[in-house]
Tab-separated table of C-alpha atoms in Angstrom:
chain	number	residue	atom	x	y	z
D	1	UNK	CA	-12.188	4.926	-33.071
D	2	UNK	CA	-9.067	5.395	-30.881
D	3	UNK	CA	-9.939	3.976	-27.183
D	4	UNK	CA	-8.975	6.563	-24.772
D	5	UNK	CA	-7.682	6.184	-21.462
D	6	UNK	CA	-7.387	8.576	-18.311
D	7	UNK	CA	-3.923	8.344	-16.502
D	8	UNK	CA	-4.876	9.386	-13.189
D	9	UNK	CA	-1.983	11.315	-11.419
D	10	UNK	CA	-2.135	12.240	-7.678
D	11	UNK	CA	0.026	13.860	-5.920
D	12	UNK	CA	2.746	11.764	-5.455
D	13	UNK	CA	2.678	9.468	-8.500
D	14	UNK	CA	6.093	9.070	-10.648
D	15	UNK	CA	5.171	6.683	-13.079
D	16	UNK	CA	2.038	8.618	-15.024
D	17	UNK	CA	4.371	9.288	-18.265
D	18	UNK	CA	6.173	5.665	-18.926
D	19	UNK	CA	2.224	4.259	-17.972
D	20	UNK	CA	1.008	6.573	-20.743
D	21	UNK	CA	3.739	6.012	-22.912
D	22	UNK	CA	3.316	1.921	-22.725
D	23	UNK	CA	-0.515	3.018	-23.326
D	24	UNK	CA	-0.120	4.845	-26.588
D	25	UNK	CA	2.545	2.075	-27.606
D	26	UNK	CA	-0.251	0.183	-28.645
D	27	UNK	CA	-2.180	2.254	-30.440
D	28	UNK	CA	-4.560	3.788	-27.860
D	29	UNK	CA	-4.572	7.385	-26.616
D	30	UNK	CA	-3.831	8.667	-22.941
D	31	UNK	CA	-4.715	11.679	-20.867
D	32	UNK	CA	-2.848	12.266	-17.955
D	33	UNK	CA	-5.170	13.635	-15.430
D	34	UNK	CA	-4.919	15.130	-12.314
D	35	UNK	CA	-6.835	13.849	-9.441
D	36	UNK	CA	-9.183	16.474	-9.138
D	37	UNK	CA	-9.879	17.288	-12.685
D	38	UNK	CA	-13.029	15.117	-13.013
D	39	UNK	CA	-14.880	16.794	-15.219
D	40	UNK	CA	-14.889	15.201	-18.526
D	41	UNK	CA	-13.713	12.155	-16.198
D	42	UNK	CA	-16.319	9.507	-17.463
D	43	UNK	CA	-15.872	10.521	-21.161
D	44	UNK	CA	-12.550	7.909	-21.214
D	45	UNK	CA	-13.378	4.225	-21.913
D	46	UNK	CA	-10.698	3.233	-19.155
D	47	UNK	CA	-8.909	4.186	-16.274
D	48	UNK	CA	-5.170	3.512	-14.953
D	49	UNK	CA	-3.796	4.487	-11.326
D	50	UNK	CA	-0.275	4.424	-11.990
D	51	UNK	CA	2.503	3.742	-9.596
D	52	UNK	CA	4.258	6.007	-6.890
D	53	UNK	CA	3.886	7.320	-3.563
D	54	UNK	CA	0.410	8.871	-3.762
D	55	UNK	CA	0.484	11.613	-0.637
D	56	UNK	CA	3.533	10.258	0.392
D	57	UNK	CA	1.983	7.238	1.361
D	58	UNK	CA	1.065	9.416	4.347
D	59	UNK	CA	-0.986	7.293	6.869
D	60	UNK	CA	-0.952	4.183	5.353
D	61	UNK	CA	-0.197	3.502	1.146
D	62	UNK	CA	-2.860	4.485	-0.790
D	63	UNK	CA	-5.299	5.001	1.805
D	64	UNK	CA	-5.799	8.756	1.247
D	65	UNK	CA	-6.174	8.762	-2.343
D	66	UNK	CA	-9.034	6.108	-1.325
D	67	UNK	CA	-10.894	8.798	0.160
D	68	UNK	CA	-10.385	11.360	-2.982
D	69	UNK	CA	-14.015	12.260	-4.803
D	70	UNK	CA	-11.969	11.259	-8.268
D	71	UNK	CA	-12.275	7.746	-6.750
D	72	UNK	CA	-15.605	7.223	-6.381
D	73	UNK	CA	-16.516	8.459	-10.181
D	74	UNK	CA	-13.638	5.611	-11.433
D	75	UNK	CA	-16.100	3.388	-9.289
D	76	UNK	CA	-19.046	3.962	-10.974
D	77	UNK	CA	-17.694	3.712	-14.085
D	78	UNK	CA	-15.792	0.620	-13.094
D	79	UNK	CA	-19.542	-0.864	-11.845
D	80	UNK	CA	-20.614	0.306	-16.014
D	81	UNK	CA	-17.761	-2.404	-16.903
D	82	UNK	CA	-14.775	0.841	-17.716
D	83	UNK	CA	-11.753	-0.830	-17.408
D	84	UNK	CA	-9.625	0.247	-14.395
D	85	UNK	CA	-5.557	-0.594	-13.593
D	86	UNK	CA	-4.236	-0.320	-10.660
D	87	UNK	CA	-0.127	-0.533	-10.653
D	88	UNK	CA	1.617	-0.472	-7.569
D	89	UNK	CA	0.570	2.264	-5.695
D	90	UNK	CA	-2.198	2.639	-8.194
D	91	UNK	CA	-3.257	-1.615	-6.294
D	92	UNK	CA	-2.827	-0.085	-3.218
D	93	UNK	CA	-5.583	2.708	-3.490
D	94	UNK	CA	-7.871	-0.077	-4.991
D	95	UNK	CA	-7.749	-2.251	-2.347
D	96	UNK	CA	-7.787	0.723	0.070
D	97	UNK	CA	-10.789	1.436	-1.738
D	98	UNK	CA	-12.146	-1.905	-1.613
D	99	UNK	CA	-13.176	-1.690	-5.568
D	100	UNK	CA	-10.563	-5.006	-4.909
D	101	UNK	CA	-11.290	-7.472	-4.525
D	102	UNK	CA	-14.824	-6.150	-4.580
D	103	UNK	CA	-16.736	-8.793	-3.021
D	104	UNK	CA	-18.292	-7.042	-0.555
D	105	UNK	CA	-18.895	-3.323	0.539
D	106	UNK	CA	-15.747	-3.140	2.284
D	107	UNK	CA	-12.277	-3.135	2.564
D	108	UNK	CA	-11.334	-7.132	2.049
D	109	UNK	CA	-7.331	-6.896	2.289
D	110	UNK	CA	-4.561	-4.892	2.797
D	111	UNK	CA	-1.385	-4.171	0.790
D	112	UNK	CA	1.149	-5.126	3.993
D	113	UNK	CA	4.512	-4.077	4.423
D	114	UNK	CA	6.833	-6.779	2.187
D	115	UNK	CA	7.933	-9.872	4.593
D	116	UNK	CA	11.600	-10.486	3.151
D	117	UNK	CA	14.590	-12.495	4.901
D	118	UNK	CA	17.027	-9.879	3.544
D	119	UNK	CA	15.953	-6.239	3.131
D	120	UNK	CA	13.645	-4.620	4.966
D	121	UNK	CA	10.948	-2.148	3.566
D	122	UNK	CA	11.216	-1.146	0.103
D	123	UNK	CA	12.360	-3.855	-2.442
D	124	UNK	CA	13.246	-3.215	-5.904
D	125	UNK	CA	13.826	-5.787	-8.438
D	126	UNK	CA	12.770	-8.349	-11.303
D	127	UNK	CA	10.876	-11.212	-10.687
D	128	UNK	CA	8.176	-13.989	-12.981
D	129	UNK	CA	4.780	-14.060	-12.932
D	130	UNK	CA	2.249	-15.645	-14.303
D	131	UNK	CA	-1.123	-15.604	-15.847
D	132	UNK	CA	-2.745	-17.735	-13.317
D	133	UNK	CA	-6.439	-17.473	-14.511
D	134	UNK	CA	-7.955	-19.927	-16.942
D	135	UNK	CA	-10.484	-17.060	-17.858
D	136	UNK	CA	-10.664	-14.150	-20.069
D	137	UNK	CA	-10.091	-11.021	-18.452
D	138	UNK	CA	-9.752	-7.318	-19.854
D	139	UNK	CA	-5.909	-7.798	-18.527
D	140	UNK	CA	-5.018	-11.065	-20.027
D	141	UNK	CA	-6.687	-11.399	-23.387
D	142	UNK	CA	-3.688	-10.720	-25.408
D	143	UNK	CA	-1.933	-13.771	-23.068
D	144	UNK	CA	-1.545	-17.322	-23.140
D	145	UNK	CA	-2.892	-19.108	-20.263
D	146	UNK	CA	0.021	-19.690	-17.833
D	147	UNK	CA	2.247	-17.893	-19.561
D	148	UNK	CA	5.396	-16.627	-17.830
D	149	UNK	CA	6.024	-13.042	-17.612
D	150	UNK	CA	9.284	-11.447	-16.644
D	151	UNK	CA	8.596	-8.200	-15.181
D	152	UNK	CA	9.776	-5.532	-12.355
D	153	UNK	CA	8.714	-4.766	-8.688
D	154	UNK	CA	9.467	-1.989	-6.448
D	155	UNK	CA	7.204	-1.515	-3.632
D	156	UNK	CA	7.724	-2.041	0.460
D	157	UNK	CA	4.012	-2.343	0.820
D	158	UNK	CA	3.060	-5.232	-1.716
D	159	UNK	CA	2.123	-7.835	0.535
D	160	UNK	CA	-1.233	-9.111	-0.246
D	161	UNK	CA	-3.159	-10.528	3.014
D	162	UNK	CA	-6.188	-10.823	4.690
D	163	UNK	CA	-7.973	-11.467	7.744
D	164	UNK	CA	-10.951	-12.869	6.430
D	165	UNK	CA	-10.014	-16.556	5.865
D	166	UNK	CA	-12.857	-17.671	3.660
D	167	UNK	CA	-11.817	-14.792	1.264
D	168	UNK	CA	-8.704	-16.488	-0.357
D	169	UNK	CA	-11.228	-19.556	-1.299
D	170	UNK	CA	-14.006	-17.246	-2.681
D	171	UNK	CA	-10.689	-15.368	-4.562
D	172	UNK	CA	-9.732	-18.830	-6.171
D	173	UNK	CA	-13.416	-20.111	-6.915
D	174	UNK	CA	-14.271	-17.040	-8.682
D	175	UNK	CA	-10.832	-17.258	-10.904
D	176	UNK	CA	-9.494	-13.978	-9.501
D	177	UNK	CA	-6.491	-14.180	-8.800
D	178	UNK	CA	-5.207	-13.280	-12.101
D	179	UNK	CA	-1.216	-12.901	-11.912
D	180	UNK	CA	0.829	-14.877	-9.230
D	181	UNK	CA	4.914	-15.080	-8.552
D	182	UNK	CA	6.492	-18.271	-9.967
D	183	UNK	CA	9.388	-19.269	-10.437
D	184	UNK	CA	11.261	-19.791	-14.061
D	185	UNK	CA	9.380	-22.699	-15.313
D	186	UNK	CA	6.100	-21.693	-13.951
D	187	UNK	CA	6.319	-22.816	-10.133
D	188	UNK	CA	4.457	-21.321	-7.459
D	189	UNK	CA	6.278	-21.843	-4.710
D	190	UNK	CA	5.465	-19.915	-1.644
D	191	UNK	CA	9.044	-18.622	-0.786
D	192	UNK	CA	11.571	-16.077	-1.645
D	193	UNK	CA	12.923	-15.007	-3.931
D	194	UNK	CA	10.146	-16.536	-6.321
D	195	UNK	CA	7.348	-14.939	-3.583
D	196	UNK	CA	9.093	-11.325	-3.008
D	197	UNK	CA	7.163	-9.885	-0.562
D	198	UNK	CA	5.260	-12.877	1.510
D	199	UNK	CA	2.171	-12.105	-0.449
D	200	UNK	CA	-0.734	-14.632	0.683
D	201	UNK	CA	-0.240	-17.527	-2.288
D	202	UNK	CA	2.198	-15.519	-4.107
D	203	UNK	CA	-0.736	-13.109	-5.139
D	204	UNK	CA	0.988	-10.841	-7.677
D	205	UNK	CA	-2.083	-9.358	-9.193
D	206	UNK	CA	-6.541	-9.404	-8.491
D	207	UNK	CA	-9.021	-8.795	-10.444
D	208	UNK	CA	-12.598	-8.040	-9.740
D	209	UNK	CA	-14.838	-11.226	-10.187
D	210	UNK	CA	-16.291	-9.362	-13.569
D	211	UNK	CA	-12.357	-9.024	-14.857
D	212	UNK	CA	-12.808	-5.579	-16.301
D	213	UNK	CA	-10.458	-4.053	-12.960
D	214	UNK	CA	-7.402	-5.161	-11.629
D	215	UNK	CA	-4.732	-4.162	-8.841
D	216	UNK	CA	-1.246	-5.659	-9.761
D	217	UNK	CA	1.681	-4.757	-7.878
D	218	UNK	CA	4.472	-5.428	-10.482
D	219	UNK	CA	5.100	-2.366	-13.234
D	220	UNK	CA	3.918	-3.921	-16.996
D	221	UNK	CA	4.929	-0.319	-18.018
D	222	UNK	CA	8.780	-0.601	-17.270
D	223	UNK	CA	8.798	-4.024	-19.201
D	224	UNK	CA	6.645	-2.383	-22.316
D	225	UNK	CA	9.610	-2.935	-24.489
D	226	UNK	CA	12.516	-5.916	-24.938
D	227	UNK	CA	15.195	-3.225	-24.330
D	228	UNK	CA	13.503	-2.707	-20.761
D	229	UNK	CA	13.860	-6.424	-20.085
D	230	UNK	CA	16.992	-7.250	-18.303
D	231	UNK	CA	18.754	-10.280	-20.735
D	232	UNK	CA	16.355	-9.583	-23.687
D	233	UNK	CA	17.069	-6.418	-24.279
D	234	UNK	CA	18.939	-7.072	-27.514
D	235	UNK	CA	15.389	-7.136	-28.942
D	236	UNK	CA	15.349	-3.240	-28.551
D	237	UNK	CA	11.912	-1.564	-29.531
D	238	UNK	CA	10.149	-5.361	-29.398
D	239	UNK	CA	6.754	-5.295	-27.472
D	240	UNK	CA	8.235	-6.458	-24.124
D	241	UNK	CA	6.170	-9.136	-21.847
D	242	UNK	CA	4.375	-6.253	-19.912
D	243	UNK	CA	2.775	-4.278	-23.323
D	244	UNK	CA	0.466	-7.625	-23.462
D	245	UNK	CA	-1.520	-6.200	-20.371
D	246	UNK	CA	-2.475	-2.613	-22.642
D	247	UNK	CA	-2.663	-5.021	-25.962
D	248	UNK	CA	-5.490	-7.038	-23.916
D	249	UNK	CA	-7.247	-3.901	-22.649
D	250	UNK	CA	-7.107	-2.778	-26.177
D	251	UNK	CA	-8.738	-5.964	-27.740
D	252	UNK	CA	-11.580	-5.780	-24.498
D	253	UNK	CA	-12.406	-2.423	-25.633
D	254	UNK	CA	-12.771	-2.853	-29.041
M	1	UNK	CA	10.946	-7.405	33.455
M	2	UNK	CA	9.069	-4.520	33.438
M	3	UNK	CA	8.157	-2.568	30.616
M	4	UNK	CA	9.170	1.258	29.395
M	5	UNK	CA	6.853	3.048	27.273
M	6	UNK	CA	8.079	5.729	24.656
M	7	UNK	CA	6.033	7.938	23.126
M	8	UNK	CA	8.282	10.270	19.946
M	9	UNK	CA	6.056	13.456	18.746
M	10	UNK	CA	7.871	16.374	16.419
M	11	UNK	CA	8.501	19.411	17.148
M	12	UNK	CA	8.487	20.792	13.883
M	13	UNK	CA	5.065	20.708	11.374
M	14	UNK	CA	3.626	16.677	11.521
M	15	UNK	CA	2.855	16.929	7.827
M	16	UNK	CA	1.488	13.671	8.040
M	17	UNK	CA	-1.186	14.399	11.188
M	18	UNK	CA	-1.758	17.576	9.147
M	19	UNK	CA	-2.721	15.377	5.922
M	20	UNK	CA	-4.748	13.043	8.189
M	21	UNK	CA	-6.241	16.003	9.130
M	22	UNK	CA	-7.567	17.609	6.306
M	23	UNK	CA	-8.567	13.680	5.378
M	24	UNK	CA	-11.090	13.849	7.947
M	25	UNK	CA	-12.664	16.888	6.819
M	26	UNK	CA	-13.037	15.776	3.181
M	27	UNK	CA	-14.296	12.647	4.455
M	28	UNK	CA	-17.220	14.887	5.886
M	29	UNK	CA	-16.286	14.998	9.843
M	30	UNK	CA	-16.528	18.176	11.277
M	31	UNK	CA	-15.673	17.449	14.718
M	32	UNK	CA	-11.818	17.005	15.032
M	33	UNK	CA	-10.220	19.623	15.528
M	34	UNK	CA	-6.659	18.504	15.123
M	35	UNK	CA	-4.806	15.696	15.120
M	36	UNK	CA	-1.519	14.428	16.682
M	37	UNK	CA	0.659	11.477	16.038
M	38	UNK	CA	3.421	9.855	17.687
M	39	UNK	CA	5.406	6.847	17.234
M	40	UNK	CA	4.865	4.153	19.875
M	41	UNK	CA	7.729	1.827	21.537
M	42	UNK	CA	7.179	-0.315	24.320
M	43	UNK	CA	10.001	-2.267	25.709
M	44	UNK	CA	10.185	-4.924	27.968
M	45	UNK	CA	13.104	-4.961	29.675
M	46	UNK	CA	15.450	-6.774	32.647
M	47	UNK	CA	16.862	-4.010	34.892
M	48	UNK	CA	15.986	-0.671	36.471
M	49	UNK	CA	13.460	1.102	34.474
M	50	UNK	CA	14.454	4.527	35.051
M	51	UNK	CA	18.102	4.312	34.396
M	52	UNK	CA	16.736	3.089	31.081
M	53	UNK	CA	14.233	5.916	30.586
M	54	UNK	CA	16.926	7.911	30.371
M	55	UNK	CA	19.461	5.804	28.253
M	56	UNK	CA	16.265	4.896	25.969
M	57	UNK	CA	14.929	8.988	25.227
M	58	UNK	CA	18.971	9.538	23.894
M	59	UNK	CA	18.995	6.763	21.114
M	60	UNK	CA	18.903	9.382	17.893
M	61	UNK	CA	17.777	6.237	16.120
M	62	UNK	CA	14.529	6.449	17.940
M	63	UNK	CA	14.483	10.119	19.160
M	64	UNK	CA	16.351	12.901	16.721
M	65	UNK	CA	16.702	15.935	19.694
M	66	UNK	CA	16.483	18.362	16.446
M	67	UNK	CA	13.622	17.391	15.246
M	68	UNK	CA	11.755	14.939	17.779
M	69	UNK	CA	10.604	15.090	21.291
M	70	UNK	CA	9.522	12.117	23.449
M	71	UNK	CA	7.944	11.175	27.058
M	72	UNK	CA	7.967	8.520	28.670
M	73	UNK	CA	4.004	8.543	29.612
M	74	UNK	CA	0.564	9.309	27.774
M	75	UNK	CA	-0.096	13.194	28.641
M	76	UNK	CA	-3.770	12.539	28.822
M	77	UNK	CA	-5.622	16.311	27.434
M	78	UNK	CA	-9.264	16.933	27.217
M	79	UNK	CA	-11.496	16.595	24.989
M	80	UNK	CA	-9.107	13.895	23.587
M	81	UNK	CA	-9.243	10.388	21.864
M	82	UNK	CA	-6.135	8.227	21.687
M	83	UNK	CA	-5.848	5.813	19.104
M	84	UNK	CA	-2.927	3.132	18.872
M	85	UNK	CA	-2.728	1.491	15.722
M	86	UNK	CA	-0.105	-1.439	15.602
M	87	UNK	CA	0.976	-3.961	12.634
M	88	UNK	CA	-0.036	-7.593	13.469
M	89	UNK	CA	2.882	-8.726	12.375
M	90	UNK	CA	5.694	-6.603	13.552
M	91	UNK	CA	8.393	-8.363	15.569
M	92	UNK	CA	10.687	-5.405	14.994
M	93	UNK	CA	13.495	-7.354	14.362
M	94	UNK	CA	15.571	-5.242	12.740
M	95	UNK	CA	15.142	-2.284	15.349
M	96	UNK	CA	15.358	-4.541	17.963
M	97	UNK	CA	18.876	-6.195	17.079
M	98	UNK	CA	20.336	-3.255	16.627
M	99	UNK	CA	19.293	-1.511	19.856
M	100	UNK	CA	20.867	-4.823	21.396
M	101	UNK	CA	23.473	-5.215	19.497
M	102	UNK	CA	24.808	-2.052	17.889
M	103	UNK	CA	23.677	-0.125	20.666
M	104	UNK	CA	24.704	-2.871	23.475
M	105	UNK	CA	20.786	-2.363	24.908
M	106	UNK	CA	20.998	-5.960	26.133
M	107	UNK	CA	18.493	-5.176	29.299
M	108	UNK	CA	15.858	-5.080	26.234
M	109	UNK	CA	14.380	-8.986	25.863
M	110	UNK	CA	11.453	-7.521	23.411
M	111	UNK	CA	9.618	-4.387	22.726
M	112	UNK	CA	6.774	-3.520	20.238
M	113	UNK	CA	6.274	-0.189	18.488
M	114	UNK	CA	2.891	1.262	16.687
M	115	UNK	CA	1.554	4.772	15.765
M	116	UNK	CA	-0.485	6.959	18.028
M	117	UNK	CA	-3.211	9.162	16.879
M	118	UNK	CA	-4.291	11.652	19.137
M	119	UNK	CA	-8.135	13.049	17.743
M	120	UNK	CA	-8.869	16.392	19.812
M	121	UNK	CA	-12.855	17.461	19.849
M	122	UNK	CA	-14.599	14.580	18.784
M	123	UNK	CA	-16.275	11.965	20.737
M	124	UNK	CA	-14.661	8.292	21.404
M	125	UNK	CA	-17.305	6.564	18.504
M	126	UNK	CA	-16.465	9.257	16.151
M	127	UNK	CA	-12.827	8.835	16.524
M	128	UNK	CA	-13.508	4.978	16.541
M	129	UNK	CA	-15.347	5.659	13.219
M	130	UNK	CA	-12.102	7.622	11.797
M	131	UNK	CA	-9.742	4.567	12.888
M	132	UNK	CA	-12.057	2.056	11.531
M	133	UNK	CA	-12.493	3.866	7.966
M	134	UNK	CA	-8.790	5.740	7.673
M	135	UNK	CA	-6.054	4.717	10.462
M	136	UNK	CA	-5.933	1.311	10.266
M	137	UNK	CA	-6.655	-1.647	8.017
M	138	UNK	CA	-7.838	-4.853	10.294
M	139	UNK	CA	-6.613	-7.070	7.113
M	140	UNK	CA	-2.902	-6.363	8.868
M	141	UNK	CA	-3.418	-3.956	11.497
M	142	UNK	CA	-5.098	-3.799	15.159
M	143	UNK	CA	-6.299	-0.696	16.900
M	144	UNK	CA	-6.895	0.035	20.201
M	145	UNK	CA	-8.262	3.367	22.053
M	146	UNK	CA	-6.217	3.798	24.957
């Protein structure tokens, strides 16, 4: 049977149709939703915020959509092992939520305002990642382990960071940080341009420590396809490197 | 040195206190009654403070006359909470070298800006409670109640 998935649109969000486009590209079916059409919510077998400026990022990114009722049923059915995506903004209102990294009962991190030498606030551009986890998680199952991913950013909140200092260790012994920024061959080195943003060990992308959610600040959507990718995109209608994050939720649903 | 506070309100709709707002409510707090929000500059500067109260309150950058108003000092109301909510790691650079150097405000040596919430009708812990759980995140942020 077709796995279905609930794109979840606030007001704000720009990225809900490419998202369920790059969903149905691989043979699974997406709603788009509004935020407070929760009805038939937990009927879907997974869940993706998608990127934008949810309320404007009034307040703070993604802090307001935090407090919507549609995110506490994506909870729950996150806790029944539902697979949830957060892109972007979509990361933001996770980790405003605190579903990410999930340790605890509260809100761990923050996504920061971008550190960069060169342009401050909102940054646009393409950079590598990689799959930095040597487990299986619903995000990385159609993936390689380390392998490189070219794919875009655009945020001027992306920052991952902290305050708790024992976190980052608990992050790395559990195997959760799933995507990091690296360089062409693979490198994680802590400056820019290969760490766009000053995110805390080039953090990219979290999951929660049972892998079936993840907050990822780079847009798989907009690199679905070779013709999205800049250089490759002589390969035209090609799965691109981002389409392997909906091929692995695929295979974890099936 | 001495140091110049700025305080920058609109005069036209806050859409964003308004959202914070109606946050509140759905988040099940009854109390507020409305919500204000200003941006927050202090600068610490060489030179006499009130010639540069009133070079600082003309710098559209900072203060657009059509659209913004500013003082100079907290108006302290009743049956108000005031909550300042600054980024742990904002130098303002960028603001900062262009008041100097665009704007030739050399008498400013550093200056630090944040967002003020003003919570009308509830008590200090409730509005405490509101900062904690929706105007700031301590992973980047510190708040005070001033």
């Amino acid at each position: 049977m077709t796995k279905k998935i609930a794109v979840i649109m606030f007001p704000g969000n720009n990225c809900e149709n490419e998202t369920a486009r790059a969903v149905e590209s691989v043979g699974m079916k997406a709603d788009i939703l509004r935020w407070n059409d929760t009805k038939q919510l937990d009927s879907y077998d997974g869940y993706i915020i998608p990127g934008g400026w949810s309320y404007e990022d009034r307040i703070r990114a993604g802090v307001i959509a935090a407090q919507d009722p549609v995110m506490k049923v994506i909870k729950t059915e996150a806790e029944k092992g539902k697979v949830v995506l957060g892109i972007c903004n979509g990361a933001q209102i996770l980790v405003e939520t605190g579903i990410i990294p999930g340790l605890q009962d509260k809100v761990q991190m923050a996504l920061a305002p971008n550190i960069n030498p060169f342009v401050s606030g909102f940054y646009c551009t393409w950079v590598k990642i990689k799959n930095a986890s040597k487990r299986k998680t619903a995000f990385n199952l159609a993936m390689q382990e380390n392998e490189i991913m070219p794919i875009p950013i655009a945020h001027g909140e992306g920052r991952f960071t902290t305050k708790d200092k024992a976190l980052i260790s608990n992050l790395i012994t559990n195997d959760q940080l799933l995507f990091r920024y690296c360089d062409d061959l693979g490198n994680i080195a802590d400056k820019f341009p290969i760490n766009p943003n000053g995110s805390l060990i080039n953090i990219a992308g979290i999951v929660n420590k049972k892998g079936n959610v993840l907050a990822m600040m780079p847009h798989p959507e907009r690199a679905a396809w070779m013709r999205q990718v800049p250089g490759l995109h002589k390969k035209g209608e090609e799965d691109g490197p981002g389409s392997r994050i909906f091929q692995s939720i695929k295979e974890y649903l099936k | 040195m001495s140091a110049v506070e700025l305080f920058v309100g609109l005069k036209i709709p806050d859409t964003t206190a308004i959202t914070a707002f109606h946050t509140i409510e759905k988040m099940g707090c009854k109390d507020v009654k409305k919500v204000k929000r200003e941006i927050y500059y202090k600068f610490e500067i060489e030179g006499d403070a009130e010639k540069f109260k009133n070079k600082i309150g003309k710098v559209d950058i900072l203060v657009n006359a059509n659209k913004n108003k500013f003082t100079n000092e907290l108006q302290k109301e009743e049956n108000a909470t005031y909550i300042l909510v600054k980024d742990t790691d904002d130098r303002c650079e960028g603001l900062l070298h262009t008041l100097q150097n665009r704007l030739g405000l050399k008498e400013i040596k550093s200056m630090e800006r944040g967002i003020l919430w003003t919570l009308y009708g509830c008590s200090k812990e409730t509005a405490k409670e509101i900062g904690n759980k929706l105007l700031h995140n301590e992973n980047y942020q510190e708040m005070e109640t001033v």
